[in-house]
XYZ file of C-alpha atoms in Angstrom:
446
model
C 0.175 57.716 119.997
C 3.035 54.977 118.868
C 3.483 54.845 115.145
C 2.863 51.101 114.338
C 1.025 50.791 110.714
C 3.641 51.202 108.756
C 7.062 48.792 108.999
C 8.715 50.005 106.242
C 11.897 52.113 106.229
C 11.752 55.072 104.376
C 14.884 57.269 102.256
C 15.048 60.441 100.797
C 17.330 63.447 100.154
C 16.895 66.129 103.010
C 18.463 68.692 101.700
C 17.289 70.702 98.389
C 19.368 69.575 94.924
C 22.050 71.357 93.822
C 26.068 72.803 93.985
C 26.436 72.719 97.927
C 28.664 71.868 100.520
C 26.719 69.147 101.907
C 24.083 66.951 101.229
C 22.300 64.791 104.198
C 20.282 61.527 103.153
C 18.178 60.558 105.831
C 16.543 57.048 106.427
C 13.998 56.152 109.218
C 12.287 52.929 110.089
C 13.325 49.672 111.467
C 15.694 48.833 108.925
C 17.427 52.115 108.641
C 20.501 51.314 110.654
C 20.920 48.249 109.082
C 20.650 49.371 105.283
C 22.926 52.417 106.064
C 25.900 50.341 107.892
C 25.701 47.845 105.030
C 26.976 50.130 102.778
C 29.021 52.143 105.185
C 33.020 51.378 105.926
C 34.721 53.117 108.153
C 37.446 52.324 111.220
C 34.733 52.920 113.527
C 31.026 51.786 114.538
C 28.513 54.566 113.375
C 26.167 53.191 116.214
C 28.540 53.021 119.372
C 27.607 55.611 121.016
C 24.693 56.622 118.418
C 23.796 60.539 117.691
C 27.737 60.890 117.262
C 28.881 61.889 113.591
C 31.496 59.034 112.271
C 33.856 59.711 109.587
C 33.867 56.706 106.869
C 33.144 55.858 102.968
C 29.468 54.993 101.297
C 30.910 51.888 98.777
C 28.754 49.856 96.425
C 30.736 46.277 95.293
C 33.937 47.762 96.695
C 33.696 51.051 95.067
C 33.996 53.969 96.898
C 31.034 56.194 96.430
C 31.779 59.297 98.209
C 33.487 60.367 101.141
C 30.844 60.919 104.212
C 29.947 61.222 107.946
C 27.457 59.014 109.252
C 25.008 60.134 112.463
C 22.699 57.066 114.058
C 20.261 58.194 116.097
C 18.125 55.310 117.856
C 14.148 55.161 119.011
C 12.585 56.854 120.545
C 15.382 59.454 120.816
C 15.005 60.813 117.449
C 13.120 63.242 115.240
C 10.458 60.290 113.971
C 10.528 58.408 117.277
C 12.266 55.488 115.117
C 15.850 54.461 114.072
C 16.859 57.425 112.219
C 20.026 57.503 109.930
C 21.336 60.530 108.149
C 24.436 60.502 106.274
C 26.308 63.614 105.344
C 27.927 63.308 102.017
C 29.621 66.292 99.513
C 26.810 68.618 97.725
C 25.323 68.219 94.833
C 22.872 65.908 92.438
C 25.409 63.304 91.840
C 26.782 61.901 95.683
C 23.464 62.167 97.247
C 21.411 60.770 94.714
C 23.799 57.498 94.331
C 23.788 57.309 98.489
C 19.654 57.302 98.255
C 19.720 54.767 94.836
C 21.597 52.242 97.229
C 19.497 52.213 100.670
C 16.669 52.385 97.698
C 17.885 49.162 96.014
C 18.858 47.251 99.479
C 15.089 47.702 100.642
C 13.959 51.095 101.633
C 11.189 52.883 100.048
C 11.186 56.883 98.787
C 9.662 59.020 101.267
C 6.454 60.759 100.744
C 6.359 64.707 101.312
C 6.738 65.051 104.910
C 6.687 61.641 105.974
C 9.103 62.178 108.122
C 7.681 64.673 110.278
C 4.384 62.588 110.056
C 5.847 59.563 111.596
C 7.094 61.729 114.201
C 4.049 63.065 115.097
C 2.080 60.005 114.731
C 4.724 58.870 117.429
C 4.052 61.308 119.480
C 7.311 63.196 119.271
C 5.227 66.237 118.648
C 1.867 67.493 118.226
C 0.315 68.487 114.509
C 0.780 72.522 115.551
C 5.012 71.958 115.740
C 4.670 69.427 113.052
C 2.804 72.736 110.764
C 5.505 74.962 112.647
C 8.405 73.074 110.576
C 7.227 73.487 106.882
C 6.436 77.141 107.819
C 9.984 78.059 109.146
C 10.909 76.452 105.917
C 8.870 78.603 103.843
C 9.554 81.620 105.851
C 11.565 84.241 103.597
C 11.650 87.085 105.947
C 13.033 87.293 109.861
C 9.252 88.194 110.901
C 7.824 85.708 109.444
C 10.949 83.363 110.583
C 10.451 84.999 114.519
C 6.014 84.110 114.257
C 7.061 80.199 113.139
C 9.531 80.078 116.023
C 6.888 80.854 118.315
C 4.712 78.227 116.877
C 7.243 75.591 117.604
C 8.076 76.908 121.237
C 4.907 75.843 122.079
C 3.209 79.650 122.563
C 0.293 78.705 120.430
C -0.518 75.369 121.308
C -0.194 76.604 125.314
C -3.228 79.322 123.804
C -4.983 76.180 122.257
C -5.500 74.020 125.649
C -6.420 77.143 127.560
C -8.908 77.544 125.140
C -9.427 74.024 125.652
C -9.704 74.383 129.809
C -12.379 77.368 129.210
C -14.822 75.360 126.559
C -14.605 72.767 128.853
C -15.786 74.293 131.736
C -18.690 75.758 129.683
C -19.401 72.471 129.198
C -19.199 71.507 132.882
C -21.650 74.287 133.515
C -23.752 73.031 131.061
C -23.991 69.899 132.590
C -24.257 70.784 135.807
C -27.770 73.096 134.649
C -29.558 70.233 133.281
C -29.170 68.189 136.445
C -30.342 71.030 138.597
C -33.097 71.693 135.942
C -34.268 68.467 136.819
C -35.149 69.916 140.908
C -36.161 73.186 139.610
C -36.039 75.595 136.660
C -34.394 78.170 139.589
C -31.328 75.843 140.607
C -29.030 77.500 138.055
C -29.552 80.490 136.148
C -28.482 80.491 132.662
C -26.525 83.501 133.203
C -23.240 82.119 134.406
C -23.039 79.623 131.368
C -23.789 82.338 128.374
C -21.056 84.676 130.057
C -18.663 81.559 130.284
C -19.176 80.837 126.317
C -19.536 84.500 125.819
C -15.952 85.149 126.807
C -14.503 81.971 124.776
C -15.849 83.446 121.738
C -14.199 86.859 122.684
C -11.036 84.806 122.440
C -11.860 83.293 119.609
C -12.247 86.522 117.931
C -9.389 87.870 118.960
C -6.972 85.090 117.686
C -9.021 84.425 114.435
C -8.644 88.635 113.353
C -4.812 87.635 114.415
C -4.637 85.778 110.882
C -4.967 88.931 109.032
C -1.433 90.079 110.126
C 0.313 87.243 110.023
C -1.007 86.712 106.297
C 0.428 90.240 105.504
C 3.672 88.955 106.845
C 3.827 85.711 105.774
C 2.697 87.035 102.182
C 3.834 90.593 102.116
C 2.519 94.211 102.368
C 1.036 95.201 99.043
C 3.153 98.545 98.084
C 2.005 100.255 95.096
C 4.102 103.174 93.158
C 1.427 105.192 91.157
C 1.027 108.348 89.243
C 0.753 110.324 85.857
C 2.660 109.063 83.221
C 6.378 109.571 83.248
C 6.690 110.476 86.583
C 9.404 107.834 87.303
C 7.763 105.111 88.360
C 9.251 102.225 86.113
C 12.267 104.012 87.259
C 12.094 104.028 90.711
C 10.389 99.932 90.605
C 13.813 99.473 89.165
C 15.866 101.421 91.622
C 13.886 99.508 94.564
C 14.595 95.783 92.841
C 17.839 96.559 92.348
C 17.808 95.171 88.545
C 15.787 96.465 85.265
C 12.494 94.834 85.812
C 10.349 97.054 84.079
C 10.469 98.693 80.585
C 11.662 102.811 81.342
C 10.709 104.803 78.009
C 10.266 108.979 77.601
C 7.032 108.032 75.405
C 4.267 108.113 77.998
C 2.012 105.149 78.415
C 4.845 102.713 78.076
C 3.725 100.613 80.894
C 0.248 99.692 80.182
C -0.085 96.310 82.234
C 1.338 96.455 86.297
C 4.487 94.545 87.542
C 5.033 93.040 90.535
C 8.002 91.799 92.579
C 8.971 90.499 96.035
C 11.235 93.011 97.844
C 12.456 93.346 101.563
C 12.601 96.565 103.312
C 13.713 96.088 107.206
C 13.201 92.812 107.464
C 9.671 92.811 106.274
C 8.201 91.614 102.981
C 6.939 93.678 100.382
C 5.111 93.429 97.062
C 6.426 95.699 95.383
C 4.383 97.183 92.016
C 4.772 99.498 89.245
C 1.539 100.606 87.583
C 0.415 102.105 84.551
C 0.067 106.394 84.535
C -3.154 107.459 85.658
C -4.537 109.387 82.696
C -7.301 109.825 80.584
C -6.610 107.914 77.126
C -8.517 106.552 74.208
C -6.151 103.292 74.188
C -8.509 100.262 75.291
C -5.085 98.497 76.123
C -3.763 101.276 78.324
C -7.333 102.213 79.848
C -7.036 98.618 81.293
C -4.127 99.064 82.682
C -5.280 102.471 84.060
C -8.211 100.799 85.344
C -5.681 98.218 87.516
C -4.118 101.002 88.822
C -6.666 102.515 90.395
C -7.792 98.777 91.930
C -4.181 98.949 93.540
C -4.964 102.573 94.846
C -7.613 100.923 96.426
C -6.496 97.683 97.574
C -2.790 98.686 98.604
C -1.458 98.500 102.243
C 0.798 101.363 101.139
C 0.745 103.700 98.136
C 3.977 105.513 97.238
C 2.493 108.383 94.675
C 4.763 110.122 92.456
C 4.466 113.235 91.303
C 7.311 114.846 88.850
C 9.679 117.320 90.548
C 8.952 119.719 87.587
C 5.285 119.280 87.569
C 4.814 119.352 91.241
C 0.578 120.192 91.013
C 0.361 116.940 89.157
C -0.421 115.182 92.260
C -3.519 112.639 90.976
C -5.607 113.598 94.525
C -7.984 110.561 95.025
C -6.873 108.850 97.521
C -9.011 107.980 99.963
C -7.278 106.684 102.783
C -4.433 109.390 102.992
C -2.257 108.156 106.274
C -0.524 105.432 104.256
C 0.287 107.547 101.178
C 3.923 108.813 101.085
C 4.220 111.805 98.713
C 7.420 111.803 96.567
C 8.596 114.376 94.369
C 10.601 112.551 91.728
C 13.048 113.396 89.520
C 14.455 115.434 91.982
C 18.138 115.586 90.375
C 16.430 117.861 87.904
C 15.673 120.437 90.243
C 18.162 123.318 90.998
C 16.515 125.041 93.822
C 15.197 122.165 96.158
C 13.045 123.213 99.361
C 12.845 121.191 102.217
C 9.137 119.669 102.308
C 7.954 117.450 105.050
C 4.841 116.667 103.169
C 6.847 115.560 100.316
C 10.266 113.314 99.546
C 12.901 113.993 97.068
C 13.731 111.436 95.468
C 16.054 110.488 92.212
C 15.967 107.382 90.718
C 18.928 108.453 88.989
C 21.513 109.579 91.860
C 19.845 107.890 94.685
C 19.113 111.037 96.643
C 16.371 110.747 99.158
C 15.816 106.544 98.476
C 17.048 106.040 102.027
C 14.644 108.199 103.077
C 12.073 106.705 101.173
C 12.971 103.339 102.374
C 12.770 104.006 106.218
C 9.103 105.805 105.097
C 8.161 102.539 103.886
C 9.477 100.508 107.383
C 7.914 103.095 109.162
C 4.236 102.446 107.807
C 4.390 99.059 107.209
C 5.674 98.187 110.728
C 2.829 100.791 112.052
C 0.219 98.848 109.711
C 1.143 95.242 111.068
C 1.065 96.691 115.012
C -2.340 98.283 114.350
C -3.983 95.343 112.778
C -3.666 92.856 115.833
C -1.732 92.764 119.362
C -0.205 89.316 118.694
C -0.445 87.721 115.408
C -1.024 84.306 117.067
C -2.534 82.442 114.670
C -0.423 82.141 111.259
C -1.855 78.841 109.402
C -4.700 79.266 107.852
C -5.674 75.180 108.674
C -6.009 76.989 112.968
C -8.086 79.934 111.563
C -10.205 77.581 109.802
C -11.018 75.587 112.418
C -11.208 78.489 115.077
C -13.944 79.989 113.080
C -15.973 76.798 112.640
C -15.709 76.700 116.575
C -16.749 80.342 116.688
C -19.604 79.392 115.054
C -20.658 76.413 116.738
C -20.658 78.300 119.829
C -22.371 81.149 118.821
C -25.590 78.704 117.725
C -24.935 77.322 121.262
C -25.512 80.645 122.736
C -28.789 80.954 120.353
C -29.929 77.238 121.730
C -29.094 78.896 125.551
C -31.978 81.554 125.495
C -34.356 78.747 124.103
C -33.033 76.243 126.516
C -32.855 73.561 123.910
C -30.417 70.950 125.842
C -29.575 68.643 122.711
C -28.696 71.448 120.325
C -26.583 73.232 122.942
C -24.909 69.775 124.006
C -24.072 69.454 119.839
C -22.640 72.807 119.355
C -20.323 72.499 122.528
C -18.617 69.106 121.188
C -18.805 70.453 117.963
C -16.928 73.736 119.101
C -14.741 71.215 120.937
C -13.880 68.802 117.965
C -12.810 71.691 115.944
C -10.555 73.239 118.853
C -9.072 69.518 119.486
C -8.567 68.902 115.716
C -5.988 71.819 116.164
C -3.007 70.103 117.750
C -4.326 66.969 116.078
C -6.423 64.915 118.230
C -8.759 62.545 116.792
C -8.127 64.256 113.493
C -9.633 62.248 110.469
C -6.732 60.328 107.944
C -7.682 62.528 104.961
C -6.872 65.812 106.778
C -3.485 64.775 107.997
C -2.769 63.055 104.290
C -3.317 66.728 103.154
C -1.935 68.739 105.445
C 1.465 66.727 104.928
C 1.368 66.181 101.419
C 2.261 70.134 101.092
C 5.808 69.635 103.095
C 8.612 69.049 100.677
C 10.071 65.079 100.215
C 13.082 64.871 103.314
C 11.237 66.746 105.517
């Protein structure tokens, strides 16, 4: 697909604001080179050879703007499939946003969010699953979640996509092939062969769409809750974990009334970490809310870390359900002057640090055996693909309905339906309003 509606050239800043080393201001379009050596002096030609980084001055009237490199990169061989120009100038607000006022006042026009990655894949550079791969390793804020969008841009997924592809479509080849042997006898073709075939696509389906589930834990974190009686540490050990005073600590019990939460990493994996309010029974409507959350988080947690005072140690609160992801912790533990080893239970002091590396690899430990346990191979990680694969799902399972009934039109429907929602995927015949959305989320430079 060549990019030909639009024959503007477009500028913007393509790396975030701010004190920095380096800025880069990149312009694309058929004007880009031109706009960009305008402005540029230097002893040599920033497009002989192109992709080469040439050392020169931006200057506006004769006035030396900043000191830069300058990188040409020339259709098709470049990241939009058009002339591409970035120039690297010093960090900060001040260089870079003078460099993008010129090319801006010469002729260019201020990029939209991700414009640049949608020219590319309008221009075939890339299909829409890369394009979606890019804004995700930009988001990514943990190395798993970094490692699943590198996969999505190697190509993994979208190589999972056209098999799925080749196996609808020879459903639909059987299908075909059925209704012109109906027409010499209802015993040409049995029906069999063609329900298994869409039978086992579905499977597939399943198995990738279920996939979502762990990549959304990693993408947005494993929901880690620290609960317990009042005053059994757990402001204290919230704090300990963030690494800064987040939460109010207090002897009065029933200081924390409402629950915290903060973004931690433990082992390279994301966690939600939060501090509830002490599980007791109180006549406070403000803390019996907050009581009330708690025991949602008990609930809804991936992993509960339940504290239970070193000198109080039959205060456990004993209602969890779900008892394999609890980890036990006896707090408070510096207090303690005769300390026996228990497996069952960790000692921990928020105070000294004793037992928080312990506590830590507990935490890696469970989380890491919660995300292998969910899914195999947390394929699918945008929830646009899941979307999709599920209407497909769908489709096909009212084609399997229309199968036992032997309704040809409805089973013809539901197979290019399935199809059209598999296709729409890596972006093929997708309609302008989904592609407007999907790249009006990616960040202006990008």
């Amino acid at each position: 697909m060549q990019y030909t509606e639009e024959k503007d050239t477009i500028a913007a800043i393509a790396t975030p604001l701010g004190q920095g080393g380096i800025s880069i201001v990149r312009a694309s379009g058929i004007d880009a080179v031109r706009l960009s050596k305008s402005m540029f002096k230097g002893s040599k030609d920033p497009e002989m050879p192109d992709r080469t980084l040439v050392y020169g001055h931006i200057t506006d009237s004769g006035e030396i703007i900043d000191e830069v490199l300058m990188c040409v990169m020339k259709s098709p061989n470049s990241y939009t499939g058009e002339d591409v120009v970035e120039t690297h100038c010093h960090g900060g607000h001040a260089a870079a946003g003078a460099i993008l006022e010129l090319l801006l006042e010469k002729g260019a026009r201020l990029a939209e969010p991700g414009e640049f990655t949608k020219r590319g894949f309008l221009n075939g550079k890339f299909d829409l699953v890369r394009a979606e791969s890019v804004m995700e390793i930009v988001s990514a804020e943990s190395p798993e979640h970094l490692r699943m969008a590198e996969r999505l841009m190697d190509g993994t997924f979208s190589k999972r996509i056209e098999e799925l592809l080749d196996d609808l479509h020879r459903s639909i080849s059987l299908f075909e092939v059925n209704i012109d042997f109906l027409q010499h006898g209802p015993d040409a073709i049995q029906k069999k062969e063609l329900k298994d075939s869409v039978i086992r696509t579905v499977k597939t389906l399943d198995t990738m769409i279920i996939s979502y589930d762990t990549a959304k834990r990693v993408k947005g974190g494993l929901l880690v809750a620290i609960t317990g009686k009042v005053n059994a540490g757990k402001s204290s050990l919230f704090n300990t974990l963030l690494g800064r005073k987040r939460a109010i600590v207090n002897t009065r019990p029933g200081t924390t009334r409402d629950w915290l939460e903060e973004r931690i990493e433990i082992d390279g994996l994301p966690i939600n970490l939060i501090d509830t309010a002490g599980l007791r029974e109180t006549d406070d409507d403000i803390e019996r809310e907050g009581v009330s959350e708690s025991e949602r988080f008990i609930r809804d947690a991936d992993i509960i870390v339940s504290l239970i005072e070193a000198l109080d140690p039959e205060s456990s609160t004993g209602i969890y359900k779900k008892t394999e992801n609890v980890i036990y912790v006896l707090s408070k533990s510096d207090l303690l002057s005769d300390k026996h080893d228990n497996s069952e239970r960790l000692h921990v002091s928020s105070k000294t640090g004793e037992g928080l590396d312990k506590l830590s690899d507990s935490l890696a430990i469970k989380a890491r055996s919660i995300l292998e346990t969910s899914t195999v191979d947390p394929i699918v990680i945008v929830q646009r693909h899941r979307r999709e694969l599920q209407h497909a799902k769908e489709a096909l399972s009212r084609a399997l309905d229309s199968i036992d009934t032997w309704s040809e039109e409805i089973t013809a429907f539901e197979l290019r339906e399935a199809e059209k929602h598999i296709e729409a995927i890596p972006g093929r015949n997708i309609a302008t309003d989904v592609l407007d959305a999907i790249f009006k989320n990616f960040c202006i430079g990008k």
